[in-house]
């Protein structure tokens, strides 16, 4: 949490190795990095790509978001939201967004790099489909 910062840029390189080198990324990048680390240990994860279930605020959308879940045999799917934790948790133990879900998120798809068949452009791969 103290070694990374949140930074949004539409052109970010969201490969795990690039995120580690840059020490900054957005919610999608944090979800990719978290999933890559856990999957390297054989722990199932899934990224939830979607929108906050709240009205847009003046001056910007701010509703697109990506968060994660990992699977524990004893518990089931466990919610994690690293980006929200980094942005809003200012004091330890930094676990308010771990294992808890506020129920205010609409998942549009699971994981990234969707392969879409289109009529005019053929097959395209989209990193996230949130619009």
PDB file of C-alpha atoms in Angstrom:
ATOM      1  CA  UNK A   1       0.000   0.000   0.000  1.00  0.00           C
ATOM      2  CA  UNK A   2       2.787   2.443   0.784  1.00  0.00           C
ATOM      3  CA  UNK A   3       4.925   1.470  -2.221  1.00  0.00           C
ATOM      4  CA  UNK A   4       2.285   2.043  -4.910  1.00  0.00           C
ATOM      5  CA  UNK A   5       0.069   4.955  -5.799  1.00  0.00           C
ATOM      6  CA  UNK A   6      -3.140   5.280  -7.760  1.00  0.00           C
ATOM      7  CA  UNK A   7      -2.774   6.897 -11.169  1.00  0.00           C
ATOM      8  CA  UNK A   8      -5.310   6.807 -13.979  1.00  0.00           C
ATOM      9  CA  UNK A   9      -4.308   7.239 -17.596  1.00  0.00           C
ATOM     10  CA  UNK A  10      -6.195   5.698 -20.498  1.00  0.00           C
ATOM     11  CA  UNK A  11      -2.883   4.668 -22.084  1.00  0.00           C
ATOM     12  CA  UNK A  12      -1.398   2.899 -19.026  1.00  0.00           C
ATOM     13  CA  UNK A  13       0.557  -0.283 -19.603  1.00  0.00           C
ATOM     14  CA  UNK A  14      -1.346  -2.699 -17.371  1.00  0.00           C
ATOM     15  CA  UNK A  15       1.010  -5.687 -17.637  1.00  0.00           C
ATOM     16  CA  UNK A  16       2.003  -6.872 -14.159  1.00  0.00           C
ATOM     17  CA  UNK A  17       5.739  -6.345 -14.775  1.00  0.00           C
ATOM     18  CA  UNK A  18       5.147  -2.766 -15.993  1.00  0.00           C
ATOM     19  CA  UNK A  19       2.994  -1.966 -12.959  1.00  0.00           C
ATOM     20  CA  UNK A  20       5.716  -3.203 -10.610  1.00  0.00           C
ATOM     21  CA  UNK A  21       8.359  -1.079 -12.356  1.00  0.00           C
ATOM     22  CA  UNK A  22       6.166   2.052 -12.426  1.00  0.00           C
ATOM     23  CA  UNK A  23       4.849   1.603  -8.866  1.00  0.00           C
ATOM     24  CA  UNK A  24       1.588   3.219  -9.995  1.00  0.00           C
ATOM     25  CA  UNK A  25      -1.551   2.181 -11.829  1.00  0.00           C
ATOM     26  CA  UNK A  26      -5.325   2.437 -11.786  1.00  0.00           C
ATOM     27  CA  UNK A  27      -8.018   0.082 -10.484  1.00  0.00           C
ATOM     28  CA  UNK A  28      -7.689  -2.201 -13.518  1.00  0.00           C
ATOM     29  CA  UNK A  29      -3.936  -2.415 -13.075  1.00  0.00           C
ATOM     30  CA  UNK A  30      -4.208  -3.199  -9.369  1.00  0.00           C
ATOM     31  CA  UNK A  31      -6.735  -5.942 -10.167  1.00  0.00           C
ATOM     32  CA  UNK A  32      -4.437  -7.410 -12.836  1.00  0.00           C
ATOM     33  CA  UNK A  33      -1.399  -7.324 -10.523  1.00  0.00           C
ATOM     34  CA  UNK A  34      -3.280  -8.837  -7.576  1.00  0.00           C
ATOM     35  CA  UNK A  35      -4.714 -11.585  -9.789  1.00  0.00           C
ATOM     36  CA  UNK A  36      -1.323 -12.353 -11.345  1.00  0.00           C
ATOM     37  CA  UNK A  37       0.341 -12.711  -7.940  1.00  0.00           C
ATOM     38  CA  UNK A  38      -2.363 -14.969  -6.489  1.00  0.00           C
ATOM     39  CA  UNK A  39      -2.671 -17.044  -9.664  1.00  0.00           C
ATOM     40  CA  UNK A  40       1.101 -17.645  -9.604  1.00  0.00           C
ATOM     41  CA  UNK A  41       0.476 -19.474  -6.305  1.00  0.00           C
ATOM     42  CA  UNK A  42      -2.440 -21.451  -7.774  1.00  0.00           C
ATOM     43  CA  UNK A  43      -5.140 -19.365  -6.059  1.00  0.00           C
ATOM     44  CA  UNK A  44      -8.176 -18.786  -8.305  1.00  0.00           C
ATOM     45  CA  UNK A  45      -9.052 -15.134  -8.839  1.00  0.00           C
ATOM     46  CA  UNK A  46     -11.480 -13.179 -10.954  1.00  0.00           C
ATOM     47  CA  UNK A  47     -11.590  -9.521 -11.855  1.00  0.00           C
ATOM     48  CA  UNK A  48     -14.968  -7.822 -11.680  1.00  0.00           C
ATOM     49  CA  UNK A  49     -15.236  -5.114 -14.322  1.00  0.00           C
ATOM     50  CA  UNK A  50     -18.149  -2.732 -14.055  1.00  0.00           C
ATOM     51  CA  UNK A  51     -19.616   0.457 -12.687  1.00  0.00           C
ATOM     52  CA  UNK A  52     -20.536   1.872  -9.311  1.00  0.00           C
ATOM     53  CA  UNK A  53     -24.297   1.766  -8.768  1.00  0.00           C
ATOM     54  CA  UNK A  54     -24.486   5.476  -7.973  1.00  0.00           C
ATOM     55  CA  UNK A  55     -25.335   8.579  -9.973  1.00  0.00           C
ATOM     56  CA  UNK A  56     -22.506  10.328 -11.798  1.00  0.00           C
ATOM     57  CA  UNK A  57     -21.097  13.379 -10.059  1.00  0.00           C
ATOM     58  CA  UNK A  58     -20.670  16.800 -11.665  1.00  0.00           C
ATOM     59  CA  UNK A  59     -17.416  17.236 -13.539  1.00  0.00           C
ATOM     60  CA  UNK A  60     -16.817  13.624 -14.514  1.00  0.00           C
ATOM     61  CA  UNK A  61     -18.082  10.105 -14.707  1.00  0.00           C
ATOM     62  CA  UNK A  62     -15.990   8.321 -12.071  1.00  0.00           C
ATOM     63  CA  UNK A  63     -18.249   5.291 -12.187  1.00  0.00           C
ATOM     64  CA  UNK A  64     -16.041   2.792 -14.047  1.00  0.00           C
ATOM     65  CA  UNK A  65     -14.192   0.432 -11.747  1.00  0.00           C
ATOM     66  CA  UNK A  66     -12.379  -2.914 -11.550  1.00  0.00           C
ATOM     67  CA  UNK A  67     -11.972  -4.969  -8.387  1.00  0.00           C
ATOM     68  CA  UNK A  68     -11.121  -8.582  -7.528  1.00  0.00           C
ATOM     69  CA  UNK A  69     -12.215 -11.700  -5.781  1.00  0.00           C
ATOM     70  CA  UNK A  70     -10.135 -14.722  -4.859  1.00  0.00           C
ATOM     71  CA  UNK A  71     -11.391 -18.164  -3.960  1.00  0.00           C
ATOM     72  CA  UNK A  72     -10.826 -19.791  -0.576  1.00  0.00           C
ATOM     73  CA  UNK A  73     -12.024 -23.385  -0.111  1.00  0.00           C
ATOM     74  CA  UNK A  74     -13.296 -22.638   3.403  1.00  0.00           C
ATOM     75  CA  UNK A  75     -15.032 -19.336   2.640  1.00  0.00           C
ATOM     76  CA  UNK A  76     -15.789 -19.116  -1.086  1.00  0.00           C
ATOM     77  CA  UNK A  77     -15.169 -15.961  -3.129  1.00  0.00           C
ATOM     78  CA  UNK A  78     -13.515 -13.201  -1.054  1.00  0.00           C
ATOM     79  CA  UNK A  79     -13.914  -9.587  -2.193  1.00  0.00           C
ATOM     80  CA  UNK A  80     -10.884  -7.267  -2.490  1.00  0.00           C
ATOM     81  CA  UNK A  81     -10.666  -3.695  -3.770  1.00  0.00           C
ATOM     82  CA  UNK A  82      -7.054  -2.553  -3.717  1.00  0.00           C
ATOM     83  CA  UNK A  83      -7.548   0.730  -5.598  1.00  0.00           C
ATOM     84  CA  UNK A  84     -10.316   1.942  -3.292  1.00  0.00           C
ATOM     85  CA  UNK A  85      -8.214   0.979  -0.293  1.00  0.00           C
ATOM     86  CA  UNK A  86      -5.201   2.914  -1.608  1.00  0.00           C
ATOM     87  CA  UNK A  87      -7.318   5.957  -2.430  1.00  0.00           C
ATOM     88  CA  UNK A  88      -9.430   6.200   0.714  1.00  0.00           C
ATOM     89  CA  UNK A  89      -7.882   4.302   3.640  1.00  0.00           C
ATOM     90  CA  UNK A  90      -5.519   6.684   5.383  1.00  0.00           C
ATOM     91  CA  UNK A  91      -4.696   4.718   8.542  1.00  0.00           C
ATOM     92  CA  UNK A  92      -3.725   1.101   9.289  1.00  0.00           C
ATOM     93  CA  UNK A  93      -4.716  -1.693   9.229  1.00  0.00           C
ATOM     94  CA  UNK A  94      -5.870  -0.964   5.601  1.00  0.00           C
ATOM     95  CA  UNK A  95      -8.394  -3.816   5.496  1.00  0.00           C
ATOM     96  CA  UNK A  96     -11.697  -1.966   5.126  1.00  0.00           C
ATOM     97  CA  UNK A  97     -11.942  -3.078   1.464  1.00  0.00           C
ATOM     98  CA  UNK A  98     -10.772  -6.647   2.026  1.00  0.00           C
ATOM     99  CA  UNK A  99     -13.421  -9.317   2.547  1.00  0.00           C
ATOM    100  CA  UNK A 100     -16.230  -6.764   2.514  1.00  0.00           C
ATOM    101  CA  UNK A 101     -18.496  -5.680  -0.322  1.00  0.00           C
ATOM    102  CA  UNK A 102     -20.846  -2.713  -0.029  1.00  0.00           C
ATOM    103  CA  UNK A 103     -23.268  -4.115  -2.616  1.00  0.00           C
ATOM    104  CA  UNK A 104     -23.061  -0.903  -4.654  1.00  0.00           C
ATOM    105  CA  UNK A 105     -21.300  -2.257  -7.754  1.00  0.00           C
ATOM    106  CA  UNK A 106     -22.702  -3.637 -11.016  1.00  0.00           C
ATOM    107  CA  UNK A 107     -20.438  -6.225 -12.650  1.00  0.00           C
ATOM    108  CA  UNK A 108     -20.532  -6.005 -16.445  1.00  0.00           C
ATOM    109  CA  UNK A 109     -18.032  -8.790 -17.114  1.00  0.00           C
ATOM    110  CA  UNK A 110     -15.414 -10.941 -15.395  1.00  0.00           C
ATOM    111  CA  UNK A 111     -11.687 -10.662 -16.229  1.00  0.00           C
ATOM    112  CA  UNK A 112     -10.116  -8.491 -18.915  1.00  0.00           C
ATOM    113  CA  UNK A 113      -9.206  -8.750 -22.609  1.00  0.00           C
ATOM    114  CA  UNK A 114     -12.618  -9.571 -24.017  1.00  0.00           C
ATOM    115  CA  UNK A 115     -12.683 -10.938 -27.541  1.00  0.00           C
ATOM    116  CA  UNK A 116     -15.648  -9.401 -29.359  1.00  0.00           C
ATOM    117  CA  UNK A 117     -16.995 -10.267 -32.813  1.00  0.00           C
ATOM    118  CA  UNK A 118     -18.137  -7.108 -34.605  1.00  0.00           C
ATOM    119  CA  UNK A 119     -19.960  -6.653 -37.870  1.00  0.00           C
ATOM    120  CA  UNK A 120     -17.771  -3.845 -39.192  1.00  0.00           C
ATOM    121  CA  UNK A 121     -14.370  -4.424 -37.593  1.00  0.00           C
ATOM    122  CA  UNK A 122     -14.163  -8.217 -37.348  1.00  0.00           C
ATOM    123  CA  UNK A 123     -12.748  -9.711 -34.176  1.00  0.00           C
ATOM    124  CA  UNK A 124     -11.401  -7.163 -31.692  1.00  0.00           C
ATOM    125  CA  UNK A 125      -9.939  -7.492 -28.210  1.00  0.00           C
ATOM    126  CA  UNK A 126     -11.005  -4.899 -25.643  1.00  0.00           C
ATOM    127  CA  UNK A 127      -9.126  -4.629 -22.331  1.00  0.00           C
ATOM    128  CA  UNK A 128     -12.239  -3.569 -20.409  1.00  0.00           C
ATOM    129  CA  UNK A 129     -15.822  -3.038 -21.578  1.00  0.00           C
ATOM    130  CA  UNK A 130     -17.354  -0.462 -19.256  1.00  0.00           C
ATOM    131  CA  UNK A 131     -18.958   2.206 -21.402  1.00  0.00           C
TER     132      UNK A 131
END
